Short mmCIF file of C-alpha atoms in Angstrom, two decimals:
data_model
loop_
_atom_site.label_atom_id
_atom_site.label_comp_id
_atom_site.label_asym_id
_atom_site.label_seq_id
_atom_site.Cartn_x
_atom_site.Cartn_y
_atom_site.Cartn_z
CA UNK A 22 0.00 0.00 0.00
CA UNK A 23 0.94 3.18 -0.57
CA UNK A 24 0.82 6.30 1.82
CA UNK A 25 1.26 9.91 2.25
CA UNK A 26 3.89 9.72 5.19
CA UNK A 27 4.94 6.83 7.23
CA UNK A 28 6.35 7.40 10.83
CA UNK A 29 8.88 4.37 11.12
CA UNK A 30 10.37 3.19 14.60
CA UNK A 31 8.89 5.02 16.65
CA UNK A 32 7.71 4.41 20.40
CA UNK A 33 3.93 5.55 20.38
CA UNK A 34 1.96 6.93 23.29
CA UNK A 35 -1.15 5.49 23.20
CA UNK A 36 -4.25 5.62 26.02
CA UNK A 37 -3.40 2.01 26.79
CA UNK A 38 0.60 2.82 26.98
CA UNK A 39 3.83 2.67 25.07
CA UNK A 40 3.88 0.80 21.91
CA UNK A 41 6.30 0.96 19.41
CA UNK A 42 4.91 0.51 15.52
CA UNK A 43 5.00 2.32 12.61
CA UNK A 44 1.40 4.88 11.60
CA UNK A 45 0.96 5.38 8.09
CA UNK A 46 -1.05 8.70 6.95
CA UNK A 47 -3.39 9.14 4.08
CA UNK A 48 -5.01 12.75 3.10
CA UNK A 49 -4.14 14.23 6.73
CA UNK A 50 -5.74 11.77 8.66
CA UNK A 51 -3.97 8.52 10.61
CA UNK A 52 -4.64 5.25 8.09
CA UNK A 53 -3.01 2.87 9.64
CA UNK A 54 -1.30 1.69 12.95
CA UNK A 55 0.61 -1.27 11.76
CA UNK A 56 2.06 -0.90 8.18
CA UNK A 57 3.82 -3.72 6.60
CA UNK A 58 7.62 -3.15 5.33
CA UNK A 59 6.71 -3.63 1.59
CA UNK A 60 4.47 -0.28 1.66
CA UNK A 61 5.52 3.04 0.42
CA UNK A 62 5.37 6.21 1.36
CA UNK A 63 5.74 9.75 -0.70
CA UNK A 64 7.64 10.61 2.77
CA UNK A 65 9.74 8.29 5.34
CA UNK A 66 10.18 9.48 8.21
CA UNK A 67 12.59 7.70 10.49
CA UNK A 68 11.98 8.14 14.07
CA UNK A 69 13.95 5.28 15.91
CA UNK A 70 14.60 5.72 19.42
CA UNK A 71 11.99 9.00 19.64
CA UNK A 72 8.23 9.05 21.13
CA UNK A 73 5.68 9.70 19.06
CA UNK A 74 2.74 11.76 20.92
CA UNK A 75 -0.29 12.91 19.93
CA UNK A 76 -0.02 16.57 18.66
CA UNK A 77 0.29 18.50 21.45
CA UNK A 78 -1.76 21.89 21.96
CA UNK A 79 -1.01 25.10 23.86
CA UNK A 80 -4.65 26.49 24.53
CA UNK A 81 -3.48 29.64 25.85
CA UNK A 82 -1.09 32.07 23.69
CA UNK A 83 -1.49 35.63 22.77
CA UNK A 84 -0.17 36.58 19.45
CA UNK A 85 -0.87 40.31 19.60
CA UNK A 86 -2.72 40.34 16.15
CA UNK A 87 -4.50 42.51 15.46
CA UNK A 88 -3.00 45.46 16.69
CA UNK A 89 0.89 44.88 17.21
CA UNK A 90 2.50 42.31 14.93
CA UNK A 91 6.25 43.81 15.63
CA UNK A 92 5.57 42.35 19.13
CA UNK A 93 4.23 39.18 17.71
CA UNK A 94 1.73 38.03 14.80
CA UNK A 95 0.17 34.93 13.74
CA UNK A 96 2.59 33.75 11.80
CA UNK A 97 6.07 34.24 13.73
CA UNK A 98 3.48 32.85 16.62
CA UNK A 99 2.79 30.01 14.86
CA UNK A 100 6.09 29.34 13.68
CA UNK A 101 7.70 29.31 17.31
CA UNK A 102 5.14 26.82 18.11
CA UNK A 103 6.00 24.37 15.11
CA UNK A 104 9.39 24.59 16.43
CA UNK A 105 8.57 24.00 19.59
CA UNK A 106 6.83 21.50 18.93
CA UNK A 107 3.32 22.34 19.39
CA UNK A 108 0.69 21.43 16.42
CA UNK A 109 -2.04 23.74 17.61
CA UNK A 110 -2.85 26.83 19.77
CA UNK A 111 -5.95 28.44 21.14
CA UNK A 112 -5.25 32.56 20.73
CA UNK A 113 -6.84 34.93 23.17
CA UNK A 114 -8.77 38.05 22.16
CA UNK A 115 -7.22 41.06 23.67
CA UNK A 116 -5.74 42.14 20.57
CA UNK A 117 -5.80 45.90 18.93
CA UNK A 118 -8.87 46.01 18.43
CA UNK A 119 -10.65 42.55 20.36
CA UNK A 120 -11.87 40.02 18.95
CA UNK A 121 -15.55 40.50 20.16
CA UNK A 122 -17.34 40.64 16.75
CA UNK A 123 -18.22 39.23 13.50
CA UNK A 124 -16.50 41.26 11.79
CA UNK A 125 -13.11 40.78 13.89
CA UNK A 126 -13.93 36.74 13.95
CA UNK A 127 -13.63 36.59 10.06
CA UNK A 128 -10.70 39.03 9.92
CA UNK A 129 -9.04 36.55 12.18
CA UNK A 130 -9.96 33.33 10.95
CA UNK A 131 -8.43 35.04 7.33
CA UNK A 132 -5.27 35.77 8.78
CA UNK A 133 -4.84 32.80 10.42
CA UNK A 134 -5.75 31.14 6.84
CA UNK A 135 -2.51 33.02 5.17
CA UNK A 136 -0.15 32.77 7.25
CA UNK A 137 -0.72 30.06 10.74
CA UNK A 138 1.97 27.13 10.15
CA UNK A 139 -0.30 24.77 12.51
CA UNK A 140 -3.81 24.49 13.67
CA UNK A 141 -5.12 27.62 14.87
CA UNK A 142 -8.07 28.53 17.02
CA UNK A 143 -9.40 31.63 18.87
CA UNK A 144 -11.26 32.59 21.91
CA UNK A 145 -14.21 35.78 21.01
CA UNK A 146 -13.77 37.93 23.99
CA UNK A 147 -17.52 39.04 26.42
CA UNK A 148 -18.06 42.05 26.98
CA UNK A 149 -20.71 44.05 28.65
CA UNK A 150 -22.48 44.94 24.81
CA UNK A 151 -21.94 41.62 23.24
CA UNK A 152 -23.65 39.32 25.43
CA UNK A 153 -26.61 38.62 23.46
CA UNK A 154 -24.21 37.73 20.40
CA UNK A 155 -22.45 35.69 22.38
CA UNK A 156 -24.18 32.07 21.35
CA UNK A 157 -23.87 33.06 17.68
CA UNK A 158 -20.52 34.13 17.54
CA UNK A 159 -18.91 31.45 19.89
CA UNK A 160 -20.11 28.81 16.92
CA UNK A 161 -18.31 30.51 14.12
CA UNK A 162 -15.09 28.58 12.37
CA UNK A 163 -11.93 28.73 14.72
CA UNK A 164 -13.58 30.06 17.82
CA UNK A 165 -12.95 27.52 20.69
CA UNK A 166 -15.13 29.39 23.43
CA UNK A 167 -15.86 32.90 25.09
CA UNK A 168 -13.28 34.31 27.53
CA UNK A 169 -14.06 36.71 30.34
CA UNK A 170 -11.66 38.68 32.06
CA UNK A 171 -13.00 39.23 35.84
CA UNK A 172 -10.05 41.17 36.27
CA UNK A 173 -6.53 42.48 34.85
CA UNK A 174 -7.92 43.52 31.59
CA UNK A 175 -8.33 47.08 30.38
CA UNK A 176 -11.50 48.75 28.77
CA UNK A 177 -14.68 47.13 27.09
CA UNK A 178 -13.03 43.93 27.87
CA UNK A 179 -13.28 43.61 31.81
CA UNK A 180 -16.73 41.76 33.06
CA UNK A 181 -16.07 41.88 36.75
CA UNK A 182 -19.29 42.21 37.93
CA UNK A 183 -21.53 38.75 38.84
CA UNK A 184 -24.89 39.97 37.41
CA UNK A 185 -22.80 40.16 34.06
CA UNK A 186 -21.26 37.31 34.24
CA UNK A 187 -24.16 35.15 35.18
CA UNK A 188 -25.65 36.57 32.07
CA UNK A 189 -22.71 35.81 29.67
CA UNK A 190 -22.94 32.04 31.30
CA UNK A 191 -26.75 31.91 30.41
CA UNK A 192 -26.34 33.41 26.85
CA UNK A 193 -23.18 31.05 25.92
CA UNK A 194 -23.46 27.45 24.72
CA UNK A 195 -20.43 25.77 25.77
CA UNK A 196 -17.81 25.61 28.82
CA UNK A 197 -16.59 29.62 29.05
CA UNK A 198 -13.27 30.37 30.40
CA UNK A 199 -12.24 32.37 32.39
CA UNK A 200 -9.20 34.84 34.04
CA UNK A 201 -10.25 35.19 37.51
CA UNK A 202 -9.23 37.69 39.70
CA UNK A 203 -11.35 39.67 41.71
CA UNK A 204 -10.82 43.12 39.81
CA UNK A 205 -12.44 45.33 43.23
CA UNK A 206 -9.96 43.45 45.41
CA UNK A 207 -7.21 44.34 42.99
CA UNK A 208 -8.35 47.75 43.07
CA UNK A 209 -8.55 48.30 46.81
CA UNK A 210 -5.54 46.31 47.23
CA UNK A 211 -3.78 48.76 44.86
CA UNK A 212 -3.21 51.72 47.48
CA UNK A 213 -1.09 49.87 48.94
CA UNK A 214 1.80 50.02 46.60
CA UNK A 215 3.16 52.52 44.63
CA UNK A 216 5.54 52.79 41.14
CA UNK A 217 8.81 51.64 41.78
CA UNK A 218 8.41 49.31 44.70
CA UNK A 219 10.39 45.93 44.35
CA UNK A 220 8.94 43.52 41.77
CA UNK A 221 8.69 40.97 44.63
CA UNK A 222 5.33 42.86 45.50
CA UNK A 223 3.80 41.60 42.34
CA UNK A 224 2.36 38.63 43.97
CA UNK A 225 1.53 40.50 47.20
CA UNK A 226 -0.66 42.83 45.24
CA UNK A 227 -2.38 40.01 43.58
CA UNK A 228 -2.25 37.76 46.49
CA UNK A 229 -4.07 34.45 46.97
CA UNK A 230 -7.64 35.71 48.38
CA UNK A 231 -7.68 38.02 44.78
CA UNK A 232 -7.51 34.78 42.81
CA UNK A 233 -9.74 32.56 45.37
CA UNK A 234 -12.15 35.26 45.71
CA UNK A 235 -13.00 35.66 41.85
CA UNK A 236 -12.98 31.66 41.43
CA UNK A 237 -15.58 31.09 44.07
CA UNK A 238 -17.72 33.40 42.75
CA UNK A 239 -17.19 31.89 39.30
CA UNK A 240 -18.14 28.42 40.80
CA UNK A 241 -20.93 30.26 42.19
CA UNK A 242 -22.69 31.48 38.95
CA UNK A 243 -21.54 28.04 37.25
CA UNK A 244 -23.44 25.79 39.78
CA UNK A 245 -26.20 28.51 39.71
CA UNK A 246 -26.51 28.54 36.36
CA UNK A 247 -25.57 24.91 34.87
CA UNK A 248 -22.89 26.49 32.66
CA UNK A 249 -19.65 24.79 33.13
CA UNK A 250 -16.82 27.21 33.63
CA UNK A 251 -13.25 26.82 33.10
CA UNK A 252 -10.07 28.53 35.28
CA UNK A 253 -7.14 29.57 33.38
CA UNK A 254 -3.77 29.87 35.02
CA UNK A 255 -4.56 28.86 38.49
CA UNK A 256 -1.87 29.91 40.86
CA UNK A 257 -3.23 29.29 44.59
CA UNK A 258 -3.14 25.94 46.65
CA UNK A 259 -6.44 27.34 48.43
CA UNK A 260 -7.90 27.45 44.56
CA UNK A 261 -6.68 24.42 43.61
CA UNK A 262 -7.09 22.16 46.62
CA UNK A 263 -11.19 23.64 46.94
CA UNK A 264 -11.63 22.97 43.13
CA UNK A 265 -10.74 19.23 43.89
CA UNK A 266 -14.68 19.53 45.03
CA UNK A 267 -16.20 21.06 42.03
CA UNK A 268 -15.20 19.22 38.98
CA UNK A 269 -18.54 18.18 37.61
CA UNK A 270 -19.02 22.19 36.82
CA UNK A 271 -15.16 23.43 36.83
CA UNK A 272 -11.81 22.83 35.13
CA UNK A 273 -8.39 24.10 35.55
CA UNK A 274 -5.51 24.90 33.49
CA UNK A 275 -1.85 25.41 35.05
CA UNK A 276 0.51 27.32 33.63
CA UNK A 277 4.48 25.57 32.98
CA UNK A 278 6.01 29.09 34.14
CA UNK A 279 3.72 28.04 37.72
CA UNK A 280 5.60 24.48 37.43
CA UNK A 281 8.43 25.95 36.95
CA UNK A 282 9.22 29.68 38.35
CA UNK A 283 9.61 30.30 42.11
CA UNK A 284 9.16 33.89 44.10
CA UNK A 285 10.76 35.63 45.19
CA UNK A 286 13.79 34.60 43.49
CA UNK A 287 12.16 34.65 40.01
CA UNK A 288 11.45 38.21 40.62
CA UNK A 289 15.35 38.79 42.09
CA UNK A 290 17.10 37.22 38.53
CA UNK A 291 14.36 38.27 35.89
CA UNK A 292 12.86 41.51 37.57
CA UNK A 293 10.00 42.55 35.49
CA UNK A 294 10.63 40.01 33.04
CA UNK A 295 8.91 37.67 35.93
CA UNK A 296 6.05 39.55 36.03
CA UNK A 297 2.44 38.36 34.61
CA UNK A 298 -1.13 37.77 35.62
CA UNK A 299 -1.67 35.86 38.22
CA UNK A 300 1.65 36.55 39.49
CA UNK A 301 4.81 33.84 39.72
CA UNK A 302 4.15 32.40 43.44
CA UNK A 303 6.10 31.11 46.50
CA UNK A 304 7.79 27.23 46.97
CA UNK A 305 3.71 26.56 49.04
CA UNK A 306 1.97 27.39 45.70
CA UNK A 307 4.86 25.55 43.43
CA UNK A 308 3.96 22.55 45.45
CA UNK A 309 0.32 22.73 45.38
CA UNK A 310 0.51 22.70 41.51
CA UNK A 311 2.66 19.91 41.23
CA UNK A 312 0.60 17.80 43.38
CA UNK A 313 -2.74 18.63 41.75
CA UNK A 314 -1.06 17.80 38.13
CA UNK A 315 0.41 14.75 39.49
CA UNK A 316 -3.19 13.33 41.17
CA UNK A 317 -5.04 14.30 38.13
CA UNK A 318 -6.96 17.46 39.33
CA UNK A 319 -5.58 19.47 36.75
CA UNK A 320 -7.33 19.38 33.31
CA UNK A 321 -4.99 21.50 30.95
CA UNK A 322 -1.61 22.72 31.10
CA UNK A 323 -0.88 25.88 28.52
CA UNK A 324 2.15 29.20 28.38
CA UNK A 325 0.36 31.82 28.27
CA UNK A 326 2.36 33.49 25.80
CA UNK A 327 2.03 36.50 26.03
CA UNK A 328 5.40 38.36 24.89
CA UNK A 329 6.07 42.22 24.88
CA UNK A 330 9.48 44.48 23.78
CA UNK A 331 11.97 43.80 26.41
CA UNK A 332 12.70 47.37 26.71
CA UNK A 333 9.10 47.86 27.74
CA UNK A 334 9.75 45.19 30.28
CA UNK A 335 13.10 46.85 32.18
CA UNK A 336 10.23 49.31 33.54
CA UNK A 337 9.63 50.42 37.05
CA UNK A 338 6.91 47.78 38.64
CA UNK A 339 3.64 48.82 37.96
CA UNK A 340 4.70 50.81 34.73
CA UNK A 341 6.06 47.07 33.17
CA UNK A 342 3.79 45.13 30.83
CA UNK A 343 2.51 41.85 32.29
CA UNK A 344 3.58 38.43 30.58
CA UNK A 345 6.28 36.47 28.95
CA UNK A 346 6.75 34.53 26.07
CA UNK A 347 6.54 30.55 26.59
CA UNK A 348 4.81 29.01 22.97
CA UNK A 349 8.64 27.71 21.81
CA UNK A 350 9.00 26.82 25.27
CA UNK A 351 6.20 24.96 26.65
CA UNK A 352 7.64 21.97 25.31
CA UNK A 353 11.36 21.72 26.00
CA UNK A 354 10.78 22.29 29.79
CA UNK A 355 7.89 20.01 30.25
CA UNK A 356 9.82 17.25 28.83
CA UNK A 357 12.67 18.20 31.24
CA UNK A 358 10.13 17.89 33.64
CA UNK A 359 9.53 14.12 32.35
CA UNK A 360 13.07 13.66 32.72
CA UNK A 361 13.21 15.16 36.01
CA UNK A 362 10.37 12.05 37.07
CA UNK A 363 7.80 14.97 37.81
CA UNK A 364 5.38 14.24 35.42
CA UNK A 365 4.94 11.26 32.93
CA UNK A 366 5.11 11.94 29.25
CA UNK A 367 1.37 9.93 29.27
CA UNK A 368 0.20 12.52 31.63
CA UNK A 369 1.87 15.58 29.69
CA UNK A 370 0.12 13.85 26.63
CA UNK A 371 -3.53 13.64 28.51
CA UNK A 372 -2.52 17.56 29.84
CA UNK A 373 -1.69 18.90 26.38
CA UNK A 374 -3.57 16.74 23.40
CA UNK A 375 -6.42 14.00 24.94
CA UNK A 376 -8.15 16.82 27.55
CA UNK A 377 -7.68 19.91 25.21
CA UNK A 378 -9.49 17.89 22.47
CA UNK A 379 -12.08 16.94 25.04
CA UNK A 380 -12.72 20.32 26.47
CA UNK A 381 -12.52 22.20 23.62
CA UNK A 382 -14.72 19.29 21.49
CA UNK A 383 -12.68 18.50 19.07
CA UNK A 384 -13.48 15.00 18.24
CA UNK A 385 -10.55 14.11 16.10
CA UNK A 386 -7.52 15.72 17.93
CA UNK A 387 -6.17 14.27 21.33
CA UNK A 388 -5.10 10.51 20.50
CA UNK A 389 -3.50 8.39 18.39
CA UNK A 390 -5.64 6.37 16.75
CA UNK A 391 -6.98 5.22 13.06
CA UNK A 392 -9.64 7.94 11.68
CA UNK A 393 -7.83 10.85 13.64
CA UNK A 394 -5.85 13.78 12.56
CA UNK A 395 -2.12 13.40 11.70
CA UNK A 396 -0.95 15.31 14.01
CA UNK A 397 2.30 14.52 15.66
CA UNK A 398 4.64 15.82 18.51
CA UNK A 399 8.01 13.78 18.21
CA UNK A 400 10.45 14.08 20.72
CA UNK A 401 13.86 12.68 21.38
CA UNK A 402 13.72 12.38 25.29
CA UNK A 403 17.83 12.26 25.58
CA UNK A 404 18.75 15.32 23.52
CA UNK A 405 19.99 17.35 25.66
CA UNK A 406 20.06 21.56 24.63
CA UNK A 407 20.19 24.91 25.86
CA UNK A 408 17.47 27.54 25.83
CA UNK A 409 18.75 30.87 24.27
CA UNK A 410 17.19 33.72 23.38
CA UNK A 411 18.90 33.65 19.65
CA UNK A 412 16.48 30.32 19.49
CA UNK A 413 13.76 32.50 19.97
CA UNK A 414 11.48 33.46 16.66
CA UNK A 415 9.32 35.86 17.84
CA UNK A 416 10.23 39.47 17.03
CA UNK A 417 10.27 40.04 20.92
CA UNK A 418 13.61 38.25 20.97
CA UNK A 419 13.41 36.93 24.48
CA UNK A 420 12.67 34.13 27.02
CA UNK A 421 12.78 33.95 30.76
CA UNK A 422 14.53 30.88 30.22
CA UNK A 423 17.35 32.07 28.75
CA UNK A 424 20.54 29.79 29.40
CA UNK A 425 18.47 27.17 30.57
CA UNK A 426 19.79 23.52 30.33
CA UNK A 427 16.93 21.02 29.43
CA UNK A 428 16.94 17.07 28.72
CA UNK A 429 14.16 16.14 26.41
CA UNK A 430 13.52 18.09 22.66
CA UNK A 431 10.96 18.08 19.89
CA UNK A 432 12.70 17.07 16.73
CA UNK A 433 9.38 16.91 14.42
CA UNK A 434 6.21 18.84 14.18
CA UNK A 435 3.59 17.03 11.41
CA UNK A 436 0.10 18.60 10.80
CA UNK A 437 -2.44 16.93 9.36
CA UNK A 438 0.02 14.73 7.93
CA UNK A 439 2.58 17.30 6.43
CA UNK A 440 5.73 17.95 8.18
CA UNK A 441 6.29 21.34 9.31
CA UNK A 442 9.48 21.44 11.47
CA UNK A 443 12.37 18.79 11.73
CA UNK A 444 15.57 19.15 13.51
CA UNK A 445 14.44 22.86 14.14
CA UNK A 446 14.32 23.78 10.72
CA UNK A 447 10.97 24.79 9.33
CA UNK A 448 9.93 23.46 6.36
CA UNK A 449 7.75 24.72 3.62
CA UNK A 450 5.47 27.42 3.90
CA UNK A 451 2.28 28.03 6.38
CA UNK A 452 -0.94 26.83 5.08
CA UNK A 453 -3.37 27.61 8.19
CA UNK A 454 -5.93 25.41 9.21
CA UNK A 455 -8.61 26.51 11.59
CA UNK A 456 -9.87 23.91 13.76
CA UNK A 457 -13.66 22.62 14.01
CA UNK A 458 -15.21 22.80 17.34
CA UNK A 459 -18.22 21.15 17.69
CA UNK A 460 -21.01 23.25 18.72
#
């Protein structure tokens, strides 16, 4: 028989466990799990003593497009992801302008057409005037859900009131996701610093009773009103640990900069290169998020890339932009993480490809498995390599992980059965492809 692409040799992560065989691909989609050595492929690929995973999926990333693509666009976003590794991301809306309407939904689903190297989809942001649109524009190509900012957003954006959120909830159809900290706390809380202060007072601004506050009145208005609610980049044992009691309604994403960033010292090396929303935590909350990825409370783990000029970054605290890059990154460290015996690479797979595909609906992502999408993550678990900014692709030019050693690389990237990186080159050029969610 002949195929499209044949993955020889390599060691498989499958639901049921490791299993080493060769896939062949037909027309994007996984033909076969067991091809013979007479059949022939238009392209061999090789990949003896690597894992083959499921492609794995960042569902957080902010690619600043519309609105500043010399910070980062959809295609130098996409293309860090291919070379890290990544075969699809999930981009939020607070771009220049939003994505909150029909008219910014198809503008983005074009772009991403042109010029996305892997599968791309999108949140549409609530607001206070959109909520009645909400259910219609949440089913449009490429949107994965609605995303509310409680708090830490700017403008028409922020929805940090409950009567508005309960009403988002009741207009939406699916899950709707959600940043949660309690904006009045932050406010209040807010007279208590001032410009210039160390950046160590990032978390202490933003402490743990701002994050736990906004989720349990999230919970709230999910439970009250039967619409199930996700929490993006939880930070707080007290969240986590109470969430262990609420899964039926609520799921939770971790961040790998909360896996792997400590305060203060995070804050005393990178300054306000450390600094994001919800804030880099102490060793108590570091633990806390280990444990709840390693006993299966957490659902997702994402980056949330969201990169900005380093000069704008060497500001005072409270004058420096929130967020870091992590979509080339995500990757690499996790699979240091593997090596360090922290997490399994079946568990990074069920974190990153089988419960995004669940969540999000997307029937035929997640798994290995005949009928699915090619989509591969291939990794070479003993190559050992350096994080450097000059690895970097996106026009902000920087990582907090700069000089970091890691064991554990991704050395192909396939979509839908085309490979797009290999041995960190990139190969050919970006033909998008929005994913389906299912309504």
């Amino acid at each position: 028989m002949h195929y499209d692409l044949i993955l020889k040799n390599g060691t498989c992560i499958f639901p049921w466990g490791q299993e080493k065989t060769n896939i062949g691909v037909k027309a994007g989609k996984i033909y076969s799990l067991s091809t013979k050595n007479e059949d022939e492929a238009t392209h061999l690929l090789n990949v003896e003593h690597c894992f083959v995973l499921p492609g794995l999926i960042d569902c957080h990333v902010h690619f600043r497009e519309p609105g500043n693509a010399l910070v980062e666009s959809i295609e130098t976003g996409t293309r860090a992801a291919a070379l890290g590794g990544l075969t699809g991301v999930l981009d939020m809306p607070n771009t220049t302008p939003p994505i909150t309407t029909m008219e910014m939904i198809q503008w983005k689903q074009k772009r991403a057409l042109e010029t996305s190297w892997v599968n791309y989809g999108f949140y549409v942001g609530a607001t206070h005037n959109n909520i009645q649109e909400l259910a219609r524009l949440e089913t449009q190509m490429g949107v994965c859900g609605v995303k509310v900012y409680a708090g830490s957003s700017t403008g028409d954006l922020m929805v940090e009131d409950d009567p508005s959120i309960e009403a988002i909830m009741l207009s939406s159809r699916r899950r709707v996701y959600f940043h949660a900290e309690d904006e009045y706390r932050l406010r209040e809380r807010k007279k208590l610093f001032c410009v210039g202060m160390p950046y160590e007072n990032h978390p202490l601004w933003r402490d743990e009773e701002c994050a736990f506050l906004a989720t349990r009145r999230i919970v709230a208005l999910a439970k009250k009103t039967g619409r199930p609610a996700h929490i993006l980049h939880t930070t707080t044992q007290e969240e986590l640990e109470w969430l262990e009691h609420y899964k039926a309604i609520a799921t939770i994403e971790v961040l790998v900069n909360h896996l792997t960033q400590i305060a203060p010292e995070c804050y005393q090396h990178l300054k306000g290169m450390a600094v994001m929303n919800p804030p880099i935590r102490d060793k108590r909350h570091y633990n806390a998020a280990w444990a709840a990825v390693q006993n299966g409370v957490v659902d997702i783990l994402s980056s949330d890339h969201a990169p900005h000029d380093p000069t704008a970054k060497t500001k005072p605290w409270l004058c420096c932009p929130s967020g870091m890059p992590g979509v080339q990154t995500i990757v690499p460290l996790m699979l240091n993480h593997v090596n360090e015996n922290k997490i399994s690479l079946s568990r990074l797979v069920d974190l990153m490809a089988a419960n995004p595909a669940r969540l999000y609906r997307v029937p035929t992502k997640g798994r290995i498995q005949v009928g699915y999408d090619a989509d591969f993550t291939v990794v070479d678990m003993n190559k050992t390599r350096t994080i450097t900014n000059d690895w970097i692709v996106s026009p902000a030019g920087w990582t907090p992980y700069d000089q970091k050693k890691v064991k554990g690389w991704p050395v192909a990237t396939i979509v839908k059965g085309s490979i797009v990186m290999q041995d960190d080159a990139i190969i050919g050029q970006p033909h998008g492809q929005l994913i389906q969610f299912e309504a």
